[in-house]
Coordinates of C-alpha atoms in Angstrom, one line a residue:
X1 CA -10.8 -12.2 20.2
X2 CA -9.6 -9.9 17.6
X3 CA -8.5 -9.7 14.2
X4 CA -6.3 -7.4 12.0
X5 CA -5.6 -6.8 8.4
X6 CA -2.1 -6.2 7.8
X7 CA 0.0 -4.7 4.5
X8 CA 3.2 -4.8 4.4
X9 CA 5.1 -3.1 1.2
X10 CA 8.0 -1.3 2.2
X11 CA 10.4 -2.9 -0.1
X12 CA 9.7 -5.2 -3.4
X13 CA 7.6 -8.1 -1.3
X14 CA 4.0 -7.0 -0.7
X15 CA 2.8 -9.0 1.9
X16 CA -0.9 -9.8 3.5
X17 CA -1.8 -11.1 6.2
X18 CA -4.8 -12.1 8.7
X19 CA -4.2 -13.1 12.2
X20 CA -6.3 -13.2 15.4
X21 CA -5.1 -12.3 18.8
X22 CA -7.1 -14.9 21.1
X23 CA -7.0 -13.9 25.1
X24 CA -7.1 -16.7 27.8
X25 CA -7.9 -16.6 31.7
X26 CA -4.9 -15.0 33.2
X27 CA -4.2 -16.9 36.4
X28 CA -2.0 -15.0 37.8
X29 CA -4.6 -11.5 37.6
X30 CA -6.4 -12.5 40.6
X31 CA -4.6 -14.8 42.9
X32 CA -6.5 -16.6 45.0
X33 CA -6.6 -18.3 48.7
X34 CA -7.9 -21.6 49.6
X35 CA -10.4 -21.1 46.3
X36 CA -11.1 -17.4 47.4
X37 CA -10.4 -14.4 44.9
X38 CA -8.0 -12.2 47.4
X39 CA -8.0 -8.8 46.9
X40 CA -5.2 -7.5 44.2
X41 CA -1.9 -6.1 45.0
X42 CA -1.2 -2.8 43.7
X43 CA 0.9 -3.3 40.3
X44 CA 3.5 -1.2 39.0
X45 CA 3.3 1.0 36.0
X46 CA 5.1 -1.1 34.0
X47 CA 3.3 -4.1 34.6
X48 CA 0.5 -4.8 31.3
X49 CA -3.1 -4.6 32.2
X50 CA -3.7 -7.2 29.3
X51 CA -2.2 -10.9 29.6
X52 CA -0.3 -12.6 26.5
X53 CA -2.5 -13.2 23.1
X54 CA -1.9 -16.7 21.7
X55 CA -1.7 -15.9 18.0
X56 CA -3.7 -17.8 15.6
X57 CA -2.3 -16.8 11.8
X58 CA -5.5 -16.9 9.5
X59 CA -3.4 -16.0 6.0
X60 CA 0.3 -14.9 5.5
X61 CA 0.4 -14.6 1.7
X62 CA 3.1 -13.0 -0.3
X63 CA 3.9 -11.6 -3.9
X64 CA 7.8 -10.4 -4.7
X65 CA 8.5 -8.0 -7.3
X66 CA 11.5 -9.9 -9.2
X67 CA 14.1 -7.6 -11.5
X68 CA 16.5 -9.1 -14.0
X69 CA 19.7 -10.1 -12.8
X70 CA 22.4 -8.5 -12.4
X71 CA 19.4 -5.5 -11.5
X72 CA 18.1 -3.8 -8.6
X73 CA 14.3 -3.0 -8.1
X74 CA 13.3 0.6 -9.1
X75 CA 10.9 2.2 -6.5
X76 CA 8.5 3.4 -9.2
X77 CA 8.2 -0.4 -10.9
X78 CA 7.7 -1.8 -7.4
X79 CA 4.9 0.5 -6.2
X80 CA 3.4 -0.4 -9.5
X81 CA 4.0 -4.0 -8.8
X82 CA 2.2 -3.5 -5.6
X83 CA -0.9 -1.8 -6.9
X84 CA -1.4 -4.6 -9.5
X85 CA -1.5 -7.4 -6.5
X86 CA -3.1 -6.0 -3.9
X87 CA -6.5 -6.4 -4.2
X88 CA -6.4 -9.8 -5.4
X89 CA -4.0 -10.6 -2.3
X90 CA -6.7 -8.9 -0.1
X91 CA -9.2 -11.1 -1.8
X92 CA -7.0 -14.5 -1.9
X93 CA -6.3 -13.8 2.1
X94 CA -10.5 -13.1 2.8
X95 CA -10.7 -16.6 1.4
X96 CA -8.4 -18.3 2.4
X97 CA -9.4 -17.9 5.9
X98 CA -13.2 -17.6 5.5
X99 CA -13.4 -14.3 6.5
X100 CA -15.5 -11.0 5.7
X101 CA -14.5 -7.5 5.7
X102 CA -17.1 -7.2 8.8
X103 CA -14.4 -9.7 10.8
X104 CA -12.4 -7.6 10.6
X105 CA -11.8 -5.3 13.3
X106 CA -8.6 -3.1 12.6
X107 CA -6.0 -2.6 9.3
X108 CA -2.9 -2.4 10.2
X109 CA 0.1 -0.8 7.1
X110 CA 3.5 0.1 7.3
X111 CA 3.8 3.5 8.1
X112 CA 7.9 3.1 7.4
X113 CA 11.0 2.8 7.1
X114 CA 11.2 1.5 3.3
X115 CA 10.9 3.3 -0.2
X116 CA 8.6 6.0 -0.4
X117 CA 6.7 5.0 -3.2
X118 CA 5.9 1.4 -2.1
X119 CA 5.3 2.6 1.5
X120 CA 2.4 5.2 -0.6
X121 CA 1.2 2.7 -2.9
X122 CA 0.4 0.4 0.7
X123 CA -0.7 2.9 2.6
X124 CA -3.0 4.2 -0.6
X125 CA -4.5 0.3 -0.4
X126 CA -4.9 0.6 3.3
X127 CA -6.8 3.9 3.8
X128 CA -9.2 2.6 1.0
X129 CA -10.2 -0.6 2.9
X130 CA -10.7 1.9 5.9
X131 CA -13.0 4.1 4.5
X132 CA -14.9 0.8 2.4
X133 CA -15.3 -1.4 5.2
X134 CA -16.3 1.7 7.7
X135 CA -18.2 0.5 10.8
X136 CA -21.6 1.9 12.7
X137 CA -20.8 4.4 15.7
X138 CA -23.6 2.6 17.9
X139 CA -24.2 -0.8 18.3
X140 CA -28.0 -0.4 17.7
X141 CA -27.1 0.9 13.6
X142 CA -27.7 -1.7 11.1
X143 CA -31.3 -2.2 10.4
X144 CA -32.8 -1.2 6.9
X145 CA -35.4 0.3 8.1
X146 CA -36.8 2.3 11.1
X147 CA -40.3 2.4 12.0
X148 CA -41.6 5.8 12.1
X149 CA -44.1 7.3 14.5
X150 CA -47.2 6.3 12.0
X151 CA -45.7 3.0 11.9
X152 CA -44.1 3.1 8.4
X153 CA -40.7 2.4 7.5
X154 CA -38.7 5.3 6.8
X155 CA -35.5 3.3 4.8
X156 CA -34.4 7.1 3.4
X157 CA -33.9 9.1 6.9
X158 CA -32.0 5.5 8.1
X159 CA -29.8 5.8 4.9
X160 CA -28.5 9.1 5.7
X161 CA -28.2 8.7 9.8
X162 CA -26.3 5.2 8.6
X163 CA -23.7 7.6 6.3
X164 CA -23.3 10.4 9.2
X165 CA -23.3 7.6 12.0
X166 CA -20.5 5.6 10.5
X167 CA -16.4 5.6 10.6
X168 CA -13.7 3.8 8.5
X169 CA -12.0 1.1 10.1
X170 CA -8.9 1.8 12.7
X171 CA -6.2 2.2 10.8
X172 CA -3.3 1.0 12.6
X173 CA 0.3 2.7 11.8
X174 CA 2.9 0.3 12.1
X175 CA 6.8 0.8 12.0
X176 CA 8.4 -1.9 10.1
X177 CA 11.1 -2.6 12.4
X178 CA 9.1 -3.3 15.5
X179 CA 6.9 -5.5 13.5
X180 CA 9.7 -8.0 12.9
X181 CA 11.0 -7.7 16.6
X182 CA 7.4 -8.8 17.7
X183 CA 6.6 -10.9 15.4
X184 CA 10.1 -12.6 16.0
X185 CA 9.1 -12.6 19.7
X186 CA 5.6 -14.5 19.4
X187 CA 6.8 -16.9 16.9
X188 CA 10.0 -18.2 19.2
X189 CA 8.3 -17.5 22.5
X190 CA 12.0 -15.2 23.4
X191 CA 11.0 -13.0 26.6
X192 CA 13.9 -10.7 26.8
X193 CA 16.3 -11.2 24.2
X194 CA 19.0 -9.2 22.6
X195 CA 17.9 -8.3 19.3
X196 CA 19.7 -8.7 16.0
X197 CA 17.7 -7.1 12.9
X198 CA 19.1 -7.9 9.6
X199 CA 17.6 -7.1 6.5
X200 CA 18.2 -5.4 3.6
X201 CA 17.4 -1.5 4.4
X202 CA 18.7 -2.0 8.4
X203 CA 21.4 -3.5 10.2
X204 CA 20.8 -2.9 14.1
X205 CA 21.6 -4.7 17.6
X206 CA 18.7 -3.8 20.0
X207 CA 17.2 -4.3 23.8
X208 CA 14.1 -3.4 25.2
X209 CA 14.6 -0.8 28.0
X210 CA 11.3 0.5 28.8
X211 CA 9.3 2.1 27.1
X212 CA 11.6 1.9 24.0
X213 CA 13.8 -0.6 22.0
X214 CA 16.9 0.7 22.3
X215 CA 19.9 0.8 20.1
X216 CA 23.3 -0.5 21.3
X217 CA 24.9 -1.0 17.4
X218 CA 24.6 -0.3 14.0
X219 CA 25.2 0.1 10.9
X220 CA 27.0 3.4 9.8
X221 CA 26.8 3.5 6.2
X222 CA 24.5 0.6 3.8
X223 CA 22.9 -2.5 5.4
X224 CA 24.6 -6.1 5.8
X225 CA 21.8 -7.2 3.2
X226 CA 21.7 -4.3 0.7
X227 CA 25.6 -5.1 0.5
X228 CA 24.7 -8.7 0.0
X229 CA 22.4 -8.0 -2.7
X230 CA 24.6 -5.2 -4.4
X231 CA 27.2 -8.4 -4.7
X232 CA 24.8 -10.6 -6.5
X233 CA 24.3 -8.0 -8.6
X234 CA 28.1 -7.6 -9.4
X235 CA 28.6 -11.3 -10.0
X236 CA 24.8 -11.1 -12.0
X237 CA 23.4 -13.7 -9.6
X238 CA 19.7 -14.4 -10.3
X239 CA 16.9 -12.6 -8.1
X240 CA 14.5 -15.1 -7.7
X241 CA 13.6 -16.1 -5.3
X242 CA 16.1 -13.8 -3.4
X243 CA 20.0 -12.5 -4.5
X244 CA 20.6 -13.3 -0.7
X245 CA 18.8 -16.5 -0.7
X246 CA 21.7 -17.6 -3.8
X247 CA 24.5 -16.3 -2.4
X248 CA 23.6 -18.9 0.6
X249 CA 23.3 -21.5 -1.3
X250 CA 26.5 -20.6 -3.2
X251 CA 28.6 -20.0 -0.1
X252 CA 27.6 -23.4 0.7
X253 CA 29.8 -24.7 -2.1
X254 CA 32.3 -22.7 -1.3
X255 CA 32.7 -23.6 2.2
X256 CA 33.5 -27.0 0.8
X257 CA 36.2 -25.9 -1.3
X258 CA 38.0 -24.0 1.5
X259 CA 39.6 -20.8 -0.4
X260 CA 40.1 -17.9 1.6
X261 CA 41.1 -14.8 1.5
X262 CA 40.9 -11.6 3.8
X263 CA 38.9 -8.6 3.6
X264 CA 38.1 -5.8 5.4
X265 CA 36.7 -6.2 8.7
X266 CA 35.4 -2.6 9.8
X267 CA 34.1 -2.5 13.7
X268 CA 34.2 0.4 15.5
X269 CA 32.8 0.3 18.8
X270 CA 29.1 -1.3 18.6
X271 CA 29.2 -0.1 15.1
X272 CA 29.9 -1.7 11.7
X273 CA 30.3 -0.5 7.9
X274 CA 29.7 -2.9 4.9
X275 CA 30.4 -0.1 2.2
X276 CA 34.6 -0.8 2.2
X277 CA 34.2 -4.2 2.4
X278 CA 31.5 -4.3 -0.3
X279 CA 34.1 -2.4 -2.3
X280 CA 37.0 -4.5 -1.7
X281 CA 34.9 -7.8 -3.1
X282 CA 34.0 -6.1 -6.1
X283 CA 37.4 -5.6 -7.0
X284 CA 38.2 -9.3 -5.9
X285 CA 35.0 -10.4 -8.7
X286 CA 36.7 -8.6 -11.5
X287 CA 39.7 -10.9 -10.8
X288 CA 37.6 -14.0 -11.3
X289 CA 38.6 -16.1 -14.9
X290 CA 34.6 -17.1 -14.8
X291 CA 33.9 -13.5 -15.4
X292 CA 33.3 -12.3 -18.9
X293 CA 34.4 -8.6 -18.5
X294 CA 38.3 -9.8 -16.5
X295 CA 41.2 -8.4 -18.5
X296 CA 43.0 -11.4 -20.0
X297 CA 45.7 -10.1 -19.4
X298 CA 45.8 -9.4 -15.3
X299 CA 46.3 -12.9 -12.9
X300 CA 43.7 -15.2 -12.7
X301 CA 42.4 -14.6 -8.8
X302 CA 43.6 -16.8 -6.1
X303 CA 43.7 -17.6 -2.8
X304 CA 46.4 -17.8 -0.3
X305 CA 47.9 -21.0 -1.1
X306 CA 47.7 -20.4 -4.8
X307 CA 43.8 -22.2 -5.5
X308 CA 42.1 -20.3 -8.4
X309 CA 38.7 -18.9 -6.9
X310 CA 35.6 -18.7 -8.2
X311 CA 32.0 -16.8 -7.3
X312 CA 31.1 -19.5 -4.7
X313 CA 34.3 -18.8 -2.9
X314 CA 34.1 -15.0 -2.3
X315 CA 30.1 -15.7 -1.5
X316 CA 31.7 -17.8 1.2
X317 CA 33.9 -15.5 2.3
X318 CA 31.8 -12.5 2.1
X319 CA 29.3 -14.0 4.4
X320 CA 31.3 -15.8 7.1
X321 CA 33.5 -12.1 7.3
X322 CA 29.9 -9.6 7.5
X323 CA 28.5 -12.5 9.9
X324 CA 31.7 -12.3 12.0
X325 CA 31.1 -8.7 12.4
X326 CA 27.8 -9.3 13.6
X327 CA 28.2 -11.7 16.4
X328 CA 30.7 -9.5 17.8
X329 CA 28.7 -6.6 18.2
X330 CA 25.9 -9.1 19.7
X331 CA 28.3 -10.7 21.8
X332 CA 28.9 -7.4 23.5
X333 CA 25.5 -6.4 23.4
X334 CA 24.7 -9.6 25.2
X335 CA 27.0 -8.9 27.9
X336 CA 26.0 -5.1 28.4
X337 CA 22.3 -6.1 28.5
X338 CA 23.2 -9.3 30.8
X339 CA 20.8 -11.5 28.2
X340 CA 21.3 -14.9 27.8
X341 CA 19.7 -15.0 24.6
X342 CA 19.5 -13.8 20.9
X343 CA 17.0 -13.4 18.6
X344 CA 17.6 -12.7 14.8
X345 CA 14.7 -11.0 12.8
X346 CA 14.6 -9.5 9.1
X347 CA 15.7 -11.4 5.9
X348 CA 19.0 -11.8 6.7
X349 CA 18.1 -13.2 9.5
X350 CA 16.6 -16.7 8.4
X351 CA 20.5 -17.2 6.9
X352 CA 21.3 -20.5 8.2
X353 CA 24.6 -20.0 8.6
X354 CA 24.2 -16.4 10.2
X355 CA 22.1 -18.4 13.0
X356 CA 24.5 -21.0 13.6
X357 CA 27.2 -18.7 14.1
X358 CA 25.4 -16.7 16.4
X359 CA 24.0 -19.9 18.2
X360 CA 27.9 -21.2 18.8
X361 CA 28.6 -17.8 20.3
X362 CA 25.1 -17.8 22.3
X363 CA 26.0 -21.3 23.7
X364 CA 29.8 -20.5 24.5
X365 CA 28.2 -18.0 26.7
X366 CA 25.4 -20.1 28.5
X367 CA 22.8 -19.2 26.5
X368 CA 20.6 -20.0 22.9
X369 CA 20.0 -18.1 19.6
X370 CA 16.2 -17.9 18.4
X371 CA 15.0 -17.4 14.7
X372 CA 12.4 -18.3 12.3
X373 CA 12.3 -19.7 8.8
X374 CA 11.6 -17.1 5.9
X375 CA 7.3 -17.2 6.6
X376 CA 8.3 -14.9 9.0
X377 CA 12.0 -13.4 8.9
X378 CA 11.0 -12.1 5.2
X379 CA 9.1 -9.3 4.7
X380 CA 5.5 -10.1 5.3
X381 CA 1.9 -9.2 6.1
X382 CA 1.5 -11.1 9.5
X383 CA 4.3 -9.1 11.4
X384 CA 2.6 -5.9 10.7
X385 CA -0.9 -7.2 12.0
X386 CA 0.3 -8.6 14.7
X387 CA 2.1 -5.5 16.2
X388 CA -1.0 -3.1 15.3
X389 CA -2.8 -5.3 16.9
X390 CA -1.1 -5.1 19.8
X391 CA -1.3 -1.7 19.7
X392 CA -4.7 -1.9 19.0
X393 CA -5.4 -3.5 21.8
X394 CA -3.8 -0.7 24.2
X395 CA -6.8 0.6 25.7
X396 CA -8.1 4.5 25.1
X397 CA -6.7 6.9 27.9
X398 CA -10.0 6.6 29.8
X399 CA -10.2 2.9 29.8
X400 CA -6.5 2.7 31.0
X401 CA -6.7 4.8 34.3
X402 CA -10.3 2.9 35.2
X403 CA -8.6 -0.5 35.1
X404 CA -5.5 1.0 37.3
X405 CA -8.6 2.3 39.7
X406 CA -9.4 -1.0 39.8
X407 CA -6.8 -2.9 40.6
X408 CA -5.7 -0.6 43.6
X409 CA -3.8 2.6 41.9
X410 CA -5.5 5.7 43.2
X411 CA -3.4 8.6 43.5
X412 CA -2.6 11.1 40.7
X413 CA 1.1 10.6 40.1
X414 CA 0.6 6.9 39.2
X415 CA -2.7 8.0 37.0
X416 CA -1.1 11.3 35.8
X417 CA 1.7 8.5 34.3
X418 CA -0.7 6.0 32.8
X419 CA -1.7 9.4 30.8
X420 CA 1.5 10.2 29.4
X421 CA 2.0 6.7 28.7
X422 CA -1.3 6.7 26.5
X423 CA -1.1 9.7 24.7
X424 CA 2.1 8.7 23.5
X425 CA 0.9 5.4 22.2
X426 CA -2.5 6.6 20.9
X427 CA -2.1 10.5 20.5
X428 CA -3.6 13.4 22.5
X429 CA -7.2 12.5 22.0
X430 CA -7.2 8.8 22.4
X431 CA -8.1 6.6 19.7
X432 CA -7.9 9.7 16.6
X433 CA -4.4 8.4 15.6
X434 CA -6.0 5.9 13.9
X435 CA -7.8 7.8 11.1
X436 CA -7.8 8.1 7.5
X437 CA -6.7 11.5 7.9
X438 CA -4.0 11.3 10.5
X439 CA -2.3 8.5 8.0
X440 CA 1.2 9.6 7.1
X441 CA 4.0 7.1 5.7
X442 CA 7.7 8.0 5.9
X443 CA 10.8 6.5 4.7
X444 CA 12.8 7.4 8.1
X445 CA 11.5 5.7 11.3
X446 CA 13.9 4.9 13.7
X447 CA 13.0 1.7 15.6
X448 CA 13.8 3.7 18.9
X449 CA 11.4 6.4 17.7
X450 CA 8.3 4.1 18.8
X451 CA 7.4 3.9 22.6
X452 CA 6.1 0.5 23.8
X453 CA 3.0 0.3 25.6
X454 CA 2.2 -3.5 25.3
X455 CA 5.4 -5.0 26.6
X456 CA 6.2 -4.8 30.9

């Protein structure tokens, strides 16, 4: 059993959370024959040395940095948002699951995409944990006091062999976007899924092709959510608890009205761009007679059969034209990939109506959409320790090739491969990746960038 810390602050949510990766008997490892172990099959590279975790989430709290309507979030008020929560979150989560910082056996922090100040102010958090909550090199540190060779206790020379005998806490890099994948992944049990990622810094359609998630579509200009929350901001619509969470609920309304009108519909290829379209409904609010700024003296906007319409209307017709867009490119992803399933991760995707349109298109093909609720498809601490833990739990280089020596893999091209596989995933000498002084955060990390090492 093992448990992470994770920070998640990429944005203006900071997010904490605790969860524990619990390992059962695998009983497929070691097959056996009329109740005899037989000996293991050689396994291919691909094939993880480590069976499934089942997760057990320990605390998932949260704390969103909330800006006036009709307002976007500054970096530099969000990073200072994040500093003044983060110890107590750290604290609230300790209790809340009746933990110690000596549980506690890796910190996990988004290393990026996101804004660069938040992603520092996290990372600033994480590295101090590290180095406060630092653990003994040998398992026989710890005692207060050492008996000398005249028999006294010598509690000074045992200070100063605990300071130099001691190390921070692994600090686990994590990349944002792979933390929603796999945190998507464990929550709806998908095994191979395409991916849709939706949130408001990324728009992407993904599938795993080993050892990378790779990228069939995307976005070429702003993300589906940033031009969702750009809109609220045009039509002033409240932040809190989320400008996409209200324009859901007001395209609700507005699908009950039934006003329509078109806008552009930009798909080119795999790709899509929300920037032209973003533009064309700004124009389309200016028309509206609710809003205070119109020109009296310009029509009154309406729709095609001459209905005036109001905010709720072009809400509803914003999202059902961006989600079109999106289950198109799936679609076609789906069919490239041969999957039979979707899975929708990021903010966007806990949208309701973005996952039922996805699920009629899923189901027209034979197959079934997966998603979570917000606890998970927001922004949030749990994703991120749950995939550091996972990559925590990718055994040093040396530990790697003993357990392919084991199970039957003995000649140097196979081993030579588990190598390169490891170093990848935990750097050139093993396990030093994970340092307080290897720690970087960047605000461009490509999803595709991060090579897989848990996943067959």
């Amino acid at each position: 059993m093992t448990i992470a810390l994770g920070l998640e602050g990429s944005a203006n949510k900071l997010g904490i959370g605790l969860i524990e990766h619990i390992y059962l008997p695998n009983p497929t490892a070691h097959p056996t024959v009329n109740g005899h172990s037989s000996s293991p099959a050689p396994i291919p590279f691909s094939t993880p040395t480590r069976p499934i975790p089942k997760i057990r989430i320990l605390a998932n709290l949260r704390h969103t940095y909330v800006s006036p309507p009709g307002t976007g979030f500054l970096p530099k008020d969000t990073a200072i948002h994040h500093r003044r929560w983060v110890v107590r979150l750290v604290k609230w989560a300790l209790h809340q699951s009746g933990l110690t910082p000596k549980d506690v056996d890796c910190i996990a922090y988004t290393k990026g995409p996101g804004m660069g100040a938040c992603l520092q102010s996290v990372a600033l958090a994480a590295r101090t944990m590290a180095l406060l909550w630092d653990v003994p090199l040998h398992e026989d540190e710890g005692t207060n006091g050492v008996s000398s060779a005249n028999g006294a206790s010598s509690k000074r020379e045992t200070h100063h062999t605990s300071h130099a005998e001691r190390a921070p806490k692994p600090l686990i890099p994590v990349n944002h976007c792979i933390a929603h994948i796999e945190m998507g992944r464990a929550i709806t049990k998908a095994l191979n899924p395409t991916i849709l990622y939706v949130s408001g810094g990324n728009t992407q359609v993904l599938a795993y092709s080993p050892p990378r998630y790779a990228v069939f579509g995307e976005t070429l200009d702003i993300a589906i959510g940033n031009c969702l929350d750009r809109f609220a901001r045009t039509l002033r619509i409240s932040n809190d608890p989320a400008p996409g969470y209200n324009i859901e609920m007001l395209a609700r309304e507005g699908r009950k009205r039934g006003r329509w009108l078109d806008l552009p519909y930009v798909v080119k290829g795999m790709d899509c761009s929300f920037s032209g379209i973003l533009a064309a409904v700004d124009v389309l609010a200016a028309q509206l007679e609710e809003n205070p700024d119109r020109n009296t003296k310009a029509p009154v906007l309406k729709d095609v059969d001459s209905k005036v319409v109001n905010s709720a209307d072009l809400c509803y017709i914003l999202q059902e034209t961006l989600y079109a867009m999106l289950v198109e490119i799936t679609e076609r992803a789906m069919a490239h990939a041969g999957a039979d399933s979707v899975l929708c991760v990021g903010g966007v995707g806990c949208n309701e109506r973005l996952q039922e349109m996805m699920g009629l298109m899923a189901r027209d093909r034979g197959g079934k959409v997966f998603g979570t609720d917000e606890r998970f498809c927001i922004d949030n601490g749990i994703m991120i320790a749950h995939a550091g833990l996972l990559a925590f739990e990718t055994a040093p280089i040396q530990e790697r090739v003993q357990e392919v020596k084991v199970q039957g893999l003995e000649s140097e091209g196979e081993i030579e491969l588990l190598k390169q596989k490891a170093k990848l995933q935990l750097g050139v000498e093993g396990r030093a990746g994970w340092g307080v002084e290897s720690s970087q955060c960047t605000q461009r990390f490509r999803t595709d960038d991060v090579v897989v090492t848990w996943r067959d």
